[in-house]
Structure formats: C-alpha cells, structure tokens
Coordinates of N, CA, C and O in Angstrom, one line a residue:
X12 N 12.2 7.7 -6.3 CA 13.1 7.2 -5.5 C 13.7 8.1 -4.0 O 12.5 8.9 -3.9
X13 N 14.6 7.8 -3.6 CA 14.7 8.4 -2.5 C 15.4 9.8 -2.5 O 16.4 10.3 -3.2
X14 N 15.0 11.2 -1.8 CA 15.7 12.4 -1.8 C 15.8 13.0 -3.4 O 16.4 13.6 -3.8
X15 N 14.4 12.5 -4.0 CA 14.7 13.2 -5.5 C 15.5 12.7 -6.4 O 16.1 13.2 -7.5
X16 N 16.4 11.2 -5.9 CA 17.3 10.8 -6.9 C 16.6 9.7 -7.8 O 15.8 8.7 -7.5
X17 N 17.2 10.0 -8.9 CA 16.2 9.0 -10.2 C 17.5 8.0 -10.5 O 18.9 8.2 -10.2
X18 N 17.0 7.1 -11.2 CA 18.1 6.3 -12.1 C 18.9 7.0 -12.8 O 20.2 6.7 -12.7
X19 N 18.7 7.9 -13.6 CA 19.7 8.7 -14.1 C 20.9 9.5 -13.5 O 21.9 9.7 -13.4
X20 N 20.3 9.9 -12.3 CA 21.4 10.7 -11.4 C 22.1 9.9 -10.6 O 23.6 10.0 -10.5
X21 N 21.5 8.6 -10.4 CA 22.6 7.5 -9.7 C 23.3 7.0 -10.6 O 24.9 6.6 -10.4
X22 N 23.2 6.9 -11.9 CA 24.4 6.4 -13.1 C 25.1 7.3 -13.3 O 26.1 7.1 -13.4
X23 N 25.0 8.6 -13.6 CA 25.6 9.8 -13.7 C 26.8 9.9 -12.2 O 28.0 10.0 -12.3
X24 N 26.4 9.6 -11.0 CA 27.0 9.7 -9.9 C 28.2 8.4 -10.1 O 29.0 8.7 -9.4
X25 N 27.6 7.4 -10.5 CA 28.3 6.3 -10.5 C 29.6 6.3 -11.5 O 30.6 6.0 -11.2
X26 N 29.2 6.7 -12.9 CA 30.3 7.2 -13.5 C 31.3 8.1 -13.3 O 32.6 7.9 -13.3
X27 N 30.8 9.2 -12.6 CA 32.0 10.1 -12.0 C 32.6 9.6 -10.9 O 33.9 9.7 -10.8
X28 N 31.7 8.8 -10.2 CA 32.9 7.8 -9.1 C 33.9 7.2 -9.7 O 35.1 6.7 -9.4
X29 N 33.5 6.3 -10.7 CA 34.6 5.2 -11.4 C 35.6 6.0 -12.2 O 36.6 5.8 -12.1
X30 N 35.2 7.1 -12.7 CA 36.5 8.0 -13.3 C 37.4 8.7 -11.9 O 38.4 8.9 -12.3
X31 N 36.8 9.1 -11.2 CA 37.6 9.5 -10.2 C 38.3 8.3 -8.9 O 39.7 8.6 -9.2
X32 N 37.7 7.2 -9.2 CA 38.5 6.5 -8.5 C 39.3 5.6 -9.2 O 40.7 5.3 -8.7
X33 N 39.3 5.5 -10.2 CA 40.0 4.9 -11.2 C 39.8 3.2 -11.4 O 39.3 2.5 -10.6
X34 N 40.5 2.7 -12.5 CA 40.0 1.1 -12.8 C 41.0 0.4 -11.8 O 40.6 -0.6 -11.9
X35 N 42.3 0.8 -10.8 CA 43.0 0.0 -10.1 C 41.9 -0.3 -8.7 O 42.2 -1.1 -8.1
X36 N 41.5 1.1 -8.2 CA 40.9 0.7 -7.1 C 39.5 0.7 -7.0 O 38.7 0.0 -6.1
X37 N 38.6 0.5 -8.3 CA 37.3 0.4 -8.4 C 36.8 -1.2 -7.8 O 35.9 -0.9 -7.1
X38 N 37.3 -2.3 -8.1 CA 37.3 -3.4 -7.6 C 37.0 -3.3 -6.1 O 36.2 -4.3 -5.7
X39 N 37.8 -3.0 -5.6 CA 38.1 -2.7 -4.0 C 36.9 -1.9 -3.3 O 36.3 -2.5 -2.7
X40 N 36.7 -1.1 -3.9 CA 35.7 0.3 -3.5 C 34.2 -0.7 -3.5 O 33.0 -0.6 -2.9
X41 N 33.9 -1.3 -4.9 CA 32.9 -2.1 -5.2 C 32.6 -3.4 -4.4 O 31.3 -3.3 -3.7
X42 N 33.5 -3.7 -3.7 CA 33.7 -5.0 -2.6 C 33.2 -4.4 -1.7 O 32.3 -5.0 -0.8
X43 N 33.8 -3.5 -1.2 CA 33.4 -2.7 0.5 C 32.1 -2.2 0.3 O 31.2 -2.3 1.3
X44 N 31.5 -1.6 -1.1 CA 30.0 -1.2 -1.0 C 29.3 -2.1 -0.8 O 28.1 -2.2 -0.2
X45 N 29.5 -3.7 -1.6 CA 28.5 -4.8 -1.4 C 28.6 -5.2 -0.1 O 27.6 -5.3 0.6
X46 N 29.7 -5.3 0.8 CA 29.8 -5.6 2.4 C 28.9 -4.9 3.0 O 28.1 -5.1 3.7
X47 N 29.1 -3.4 2.8 CA 28.3 -2.6 3.5 C 27.1 -2.6 3.1 O 26.1 -2.5 4.3
X48 N 26.4 -2.7 1.9 CA 25.2 -3.3 1.5 C 24.5 -4.5 2.5 O 23.3 -4.5 2.9
X49 N 25.5 -5.6 2.5 CA 25.0 -6.8 2.9 C 24.7 -6.8 4.7 O 23.9 -7.3 5.2
X50 N 25.7 -6.1 5.4 CA 25.7 -5.6 6.7 C 24.6 -4.9 6.9 O 23.5 -5.1 7.9
X51 N 24.0 -3.9 6.0 CA 22.8 -2.9 6.5 C 21.6 -3.7 6.4 O 20.9 -3.9 7.2
X52 N 21.6 -4.7 5.3 CA 20.3 -5.3 5.1 C 20.4 -6.5 6.2 O 19.2 -6.9 7.0
X53 N 21.5 -7.2 6.6 CA 21.6 -8.3 7.9 C 20.9 -7.6 9.1 O 19.9 -7.9 10.1
X54 N 21.5 -6.1 9.4 CA 21.1 -5.2 10.5 C 19.6 -5.0 10.6 O 19.0 -5.3 11.4
X55 N 19.0 -4.7 9.5 CA 17.4 -4.5 9.1 C 16.7 -5.6 9.4 O 15.9 -5.6 10.0
X56 N 17.1 -6.6 9.0 CA 16.5 -7.9 8.8 C 16.5 -8.3 10.8 O 15.4 -8.9 11.1
X57 N 17.4 -8.5 11.1 CA 17.9 -8.6 12.7 C 16.8 -7.4 13.5 O 16.2 -8.1 14.5
X58 N 16.7 -6.3 13.1 CA 15.8 -5.6 13.7 C 14.3 -5.7 13.7 O 13.7 -5.6 15.0
X59 N 14.0 -6.2 12.4 CA 12.4 -6.4 12.0 C 12.5 -7.9 12.7 O 11.2 -7.9 13.4
X60 N 13.4 -9.0 13.1 CA 13.3 -10.0 13.5 C 12.9 -10.0 15.3 O 12.0 -10.1 16.2
X61 N 13.8 -9.2 15.7 CA 13.7 -8.3 17.1 C 12.3 -7.9 17.4 O 11.8 -8.4 18.5
X62 N 12.1 -7.0 16.6 CA 10.6 -6.2 17.0 C 9.4 -7.3 16.4 O 8.8 -7.2 17.5
X63 N 9.4 -8.3 15.9 CA 8.6 -9.4 16.0 C 8.6 -10.3 17.1 O 7.6 -10.7 17.7
X64 N 9.8 -10.4 17.6 CA 10.0 -11.4 18.8 C 9.2 -10.6 19.9 O 8.6 -11.1 20.7
X65 N 9.8 -9.4 20.0 CA 9.1 -8.7 21.2 C 7.6 -8.2 21.1 O 7.2 -8.1 22.3
X66 N 7.0 -7.9 19.9 CA 5.7 -7.6 20.0 C 4.7 -8.7 19.7 O 3.4 -8.4 20.3
X67 N 5.2 -9.8 19.3 CA 3.9 -11.1 19.4 C 3.7 -11.2 18.3 O 4.0 -10.6 16.9
X68 N 2.3 -11.7 18.2 CA 1.7 -11.8 16.9 C 1.1 -10.0 16.5 O 0.5 -10.4 15.3
X69 N 1.1 -9.3 17.5 CA 0.4 -8.1 17.2 C 1.1 -7.5 15.8 O 0.7 -6.7 15.5
X70 N 2.6 -7.9 15.8 CA 3.4 -7.5 14.9 C 3.1 -7.2 13.3 O 2.8 -6.3 12.4
X71 N 2.0 -8.4 13.1 CA 1.9 -8.5 11.8 C 0.3 -7.8 11.5 O 0.0 -7.6 10.5
X72 N 0.0 -7.5 12.8 CA -1.6 -6.9 12.8 C -1.3 -5.2 12.5 O -2.1 -4.6 12.2
X73 N 0.0 -4.7 12.7 CA 0.0 -3.0 13.0 C 0.1 -2.7 11.4 O 0.6 -3.2 10.4
X74 N -0.5 -1.6 11.1 CA -0.6 -1.1 10.1 C 0.4 0.1 9.9 O 0.4 1.3 10.2
X75 N 1.6 -0.4 9.0 CA 2.5 0.2 9.2 C 2.6 1.5 8.4 O 3.2 2.5 8.4
X76 N 1.8 1.6 7.3 CA 1.6 2.6 6.2 C 1.1 3.6 7.2 O 1.5 5.2 6.7
X77 N 0.3 3.5 8.2 CA -0.5 4.3 9.0 C 0.6 5.2 9.8 O 0.3 6.5 9.9
X78 N 1.4 4.5 10.0 CA 2.6 5.2 11.1 C 4.0 5.7 10.3 O 4.7 6.2 10.8
X79 N 3.6 5.9 9.0 CA 4.8 6.7 8.1 C 4.6 8.0 8.4 O 3.5 8.7 8.0
X80 N 5.5 8.9 8.7 CA 5.5 10.1 9.0 C 5.2 11.0 7.6 O 4.9 12.0 7.8
X81 N 5.3 10.3 6.8 CA 5.3 11.0 5.1 C 4.0 11.1 5.5 O 3.4 12.2 4.1
X82 N 2.9 10.4 6.1 CA 1.3 10.4 6.0 C 1.3 11.6 6.6 O -0.4 11.8 6.7
X83 N 1.6 12.1 7.5 CA 1.4 13.3 8.3 C 0.8 14.5 7.5 O 1.7 15.3 6.9
X84 N -0.4 14.8 7.9 CA -1.1 15.8 7.3 C -1.9 16.8 8.2 O -2.8 16.3 8.6
X85 N -1.3 17.5 8.7 CA -1.9 18.3 9.7 C -3.5 18.8 9.2 O -4.6 18.8 10.2
X86 N -3.9 18.8 8.1 CA -4.8 19.6 7.7 C -5.9 18.4 7.7 O -7.1 18.5 8.2
X87 N -5.5 17.4 7.5 CA -6.5 15.9 6.9 C -6.7 15.4 8.7 O -7.7 15.4 8.9
X88 N -5.9 15.7 9.5 CA -5.9 15.4 10.8 C -7.1 16.4 11.7 O -7.9 15.6 12.3
X89 N -6.9 17.6 11.5 CA -7.8 18.3 11.7 C -9.0 18.1 11.1 O -10.3 18.2 12.1
X90 N -9.2 18.0 10.0 CA -10.2 17.8 9.4 C -11.2 16.7 9.8 O -12.0 16.5 10.1
X91 N -10.5 15.6 10.0 CA -11.2 14.1 10.7 C -11.3 14.4 12.0 O -12.6 14.1 12.7
X92 N -10.7 15.3 12.7 CA -11.0 15.5 14.6 C -12.3 16.1 14.1 O -13.3 15.8 14.9
X93 N -12.4 17.4 13.4 CA -13.7 17.9 13.3 C -14.9 17.2 12.7 O -16.0 17.5 13.3
X94 N -14.8 16.4 12.0 CA -15.8 15.6 11.6 C -16.3 14.5 12.2 O -16.9 13.8 11.9
X95 N -15.3 14.0 13.2 CA -15.7 13.0 13.9 C -16.9 13.2 14.8 O -17.0 14.1 15.6
X96 N -17.7 12.0 14.5 CA -19.1 12.0 15.4 C -19.1 12.1 16.5 O -19.7 12.3 17.7
X97 N -18.2 11.0 17.1 CA -18.1 10.4 18.5 C -17.0 11.5 19.3 O -16.1 11.7 19.0
X98 N -17.6 12.1 20.4 CA -17.0 13.2 21.2 C -15.9 12.4 22.1 O -16.5 11.5 22.8
X99 N -14.7 13.1 22.1 CA -13.7 12.2 22.9 C -13.9 13.0 24.1 O -13.7 14.2 24.3
X100 N -13.3 12.2 25.3 CA -13.5 12.8 26.5 C -12.1 13.6 27.3 O -11.3 12.8 26.6
X101 N -12.2 14.9 27.4 CA -11.0 15.4 27.9 C -10.7 15.1 29.2 O -11.7 14.3 30.2
X102 N -9.4 15.5 29.6 CA -9.0 15.1 31.0 C -10.0 15.7 32.0 O -10.0 15.1 32.7
X103 N -10.2 16.8 32.1 CA -11.1 17.8 32.8 C -12.7 16.8 32.9 O -12.9 16.8 33.9
X104 N -13.2 16.3 31.7 CA -14.5 15.5 31.7 C -14.2 14.5 32.4 O -15.1 14.0 33.2
X105 N -13.1 13.9 32.0 CA -13.1 12.4 32.9 C -12.8 12.6 34.3 O -13.2 11.4 35.1
X106 N -12.1 13.5 34.7 CA -11.9 13.7 36.2 C -13.3 14.2 36.9 O -13.4 13.6 37.9
X107 N -13.7 14.8 36.1 CA -15.1 15.4 36.7 C -16.2 14.0 37.1 O -16.8 13.8 37.9
X108 N -16.1 13.0 35.8 CA -16.9 12.1 35.7 C -16.7 11.1 37.2 O -17.3 10.5 37.8
X109 N -15.3 11.0 37.0 CA -14.8 10.3 38.0 C -15.0 10.4 39.6 O -15.6 9.5 40.5
X110 N -15.2 11.9 39.5 CA -15.9 12.3 40.8 C -17.0 12.0 41.1 O -17.4 12.2 42.4
X111 N -17.7 12.2 40.2 CA -19.2 11.9 40.3 C -19.3 10.7 40.7 O -20.6 10.4 41.3
X112 N -18.8 9.8 40.2 CA -19.2 8.4 40.4 C -18.8 7.8 41.6 O -19.2 6.7 42.0
X113 N -17.8 8.6 42.4 CA -17.2 7.9 43.6 C -18.3 8.3 44.8 O -19.1 9.4 44.9
X114 N -18.3 7.2 45.6 CA -19.3 7.5 46.7 C -18.5 8.3 48.0 O -17.4 8.9 47.7
X115 N -19.2 9.1 48.4 CA -19.1 10.2 49.5 C -18.0 9.9 50.4 O -18.4 8.8 51.1
X116 N -16.9 10.6 50.9 CA -16.4 10.1 51.7 C -16.4 11.0 53.1 O -16.4 11.8 52.9
X117 N -16.7 10.0 54.1 CA -16.9 10.9 55.9 C -16.1 11.4 55.8 O -15.0 10.6 56.4
X118 N -15.9 12.3 56.2 CA -14.7 13.4 57.0 C -15.1 13.4 58.1 O -15.8 13.6 58.9
X119 N -13.9 13.2 58.9 CA -14.0 13.2 60.5 C -14.3 14.6 60.6 O -13.4 15.8 60.4
X120 N -15.0 14.8 62.1 CA -15.2 16.0 62.7 C -14.1 16.1 63.7 O -13.6 15.5 64.4
X121 N -13.7 17.6 63.9 CA -12.9 17.9 64.7 C -13.4 19.1 65.8 O -14.3 19.8 65.6
X122 N -13.1 18.8 67.0 CA -13.6 19.8 68.0 C -12.9 20.7 68.2 O -11.1 20.6 68.3
X123 N -13.3 22.1 68.3 CA -12.3 23.2 68.6 C -11.4 23.1 69.7 O -11.8 22.4 71.0
X124 N -10.0 23.1 69.5 CA -9.0 22.8 71.1 C -8.4 21.8 71.0 O -7.5 21.5 71.5
X125 N -9.3 20.6 70.4 CA -8.2 19.4 70.1 C -7.4 19.5 69.1 O -7.5 20.0 68.1
X126 N -6.6 18.4 69.5 CA -5.2 18.5 68.5 C -5.4 17.7 67.6 O -6.2 16.3 67.7
X127 N -5.4 18.2 65.9 CA -5.6 17.4 64.9 C -4.5 16.0 64.8 O -3.5 16.1 65.5
X128 N -4.7 15.2 64.0 CA -4.1 14.0 64.1 C -2.7 14.2 63.3 O -2.6 15.2 62.2
X129 N -1.6 13.4 63.5 CA -0.4 14.1 63.1 C -0.2 13.0 62.4 O -0.2 11.5 63.2
X130 N 0.7 12.6 61.2 CA 1.1 11.5 60.6 C 2.5 11.7 60.6 O 3.1 12.4 59.9
X131 N 3.3 10.6 60.8 CA 4.8 10.8 61.1 C 5.7 10.5 59.9 O 6.3 11.1 59.4
X132 N 4.6 9.7 59.0 CA 5.3 9.4 57.5 C 5.0 10.4 56.6 O 5.7 10.5 55.4
X133 N 3.8 11.5 57.0 CA 3.8 12.6 55.9 C 5.0 13.8 55.7 O 5.7 13.9 56.7
X134 N 5.2 14.5 54.8 CA 6.2 15.2 54.6 C 7.3 15.4 55.8 O 7.6 16.1 56.5

C-alpha cells in the first residue's frame, strides 16, 4: 500500500478515529469523507480526460510505467548508458558537424583607411 500503510494499520486508525469522534458525529464525518473521496476521483478523472484531449491519440501510446519516478535508479541508467552501442552526439560534436557541412561564406574584403559598414539596427 502507500507509505508503508497496511490494511491492519488502516483498520486500527479507523477504530481509533471512531472512538475519538464518537457515535454521534461519526456518520457526519463518514459522509464528508465519502464526498471528499468522490470529489478527488472526479478531479482525477477530469485531469485524465483533459490530458487525453490535449495529447490526442498519443496518450494511449505513452508507457506511463516508464515515467514513474519510483522506477528511477541511477545505477541502472548509467549501466544502460555505458552499455549502449549507439554513440549519442554531444552538443560540441553536433555543432562541429553543422559547421563542417555549411558552405563557406564569402567575407567582404576591406581596404585600409576605408570606413567599415555600419548597421543602425545593431546594438
């Protein structure tokens, strides 16, 4: 269950709460708990529907278990990255490859003593 709570612990908490609240107020509290649970369920259902509407058909294709933060294990991530056969391009390598594929740009030549061009819109 959640946060180490078992059925026995939840039952014990319920019995203690019933003893503290008393038989007169218990139905009122049970009703408000039921309303809160129903409202939380409706909110979660609404969020899921909104997410499905915004994402479109890709919503059903997402592997939600893979995005679960409890699946985060840094040792596994590093192991998979080190054992990965396909090298991934770094930003520096990607930038160098982009520069290498560009056509050389003709730079204007300036004559000594000539005024360089001035751009009014620059800084």
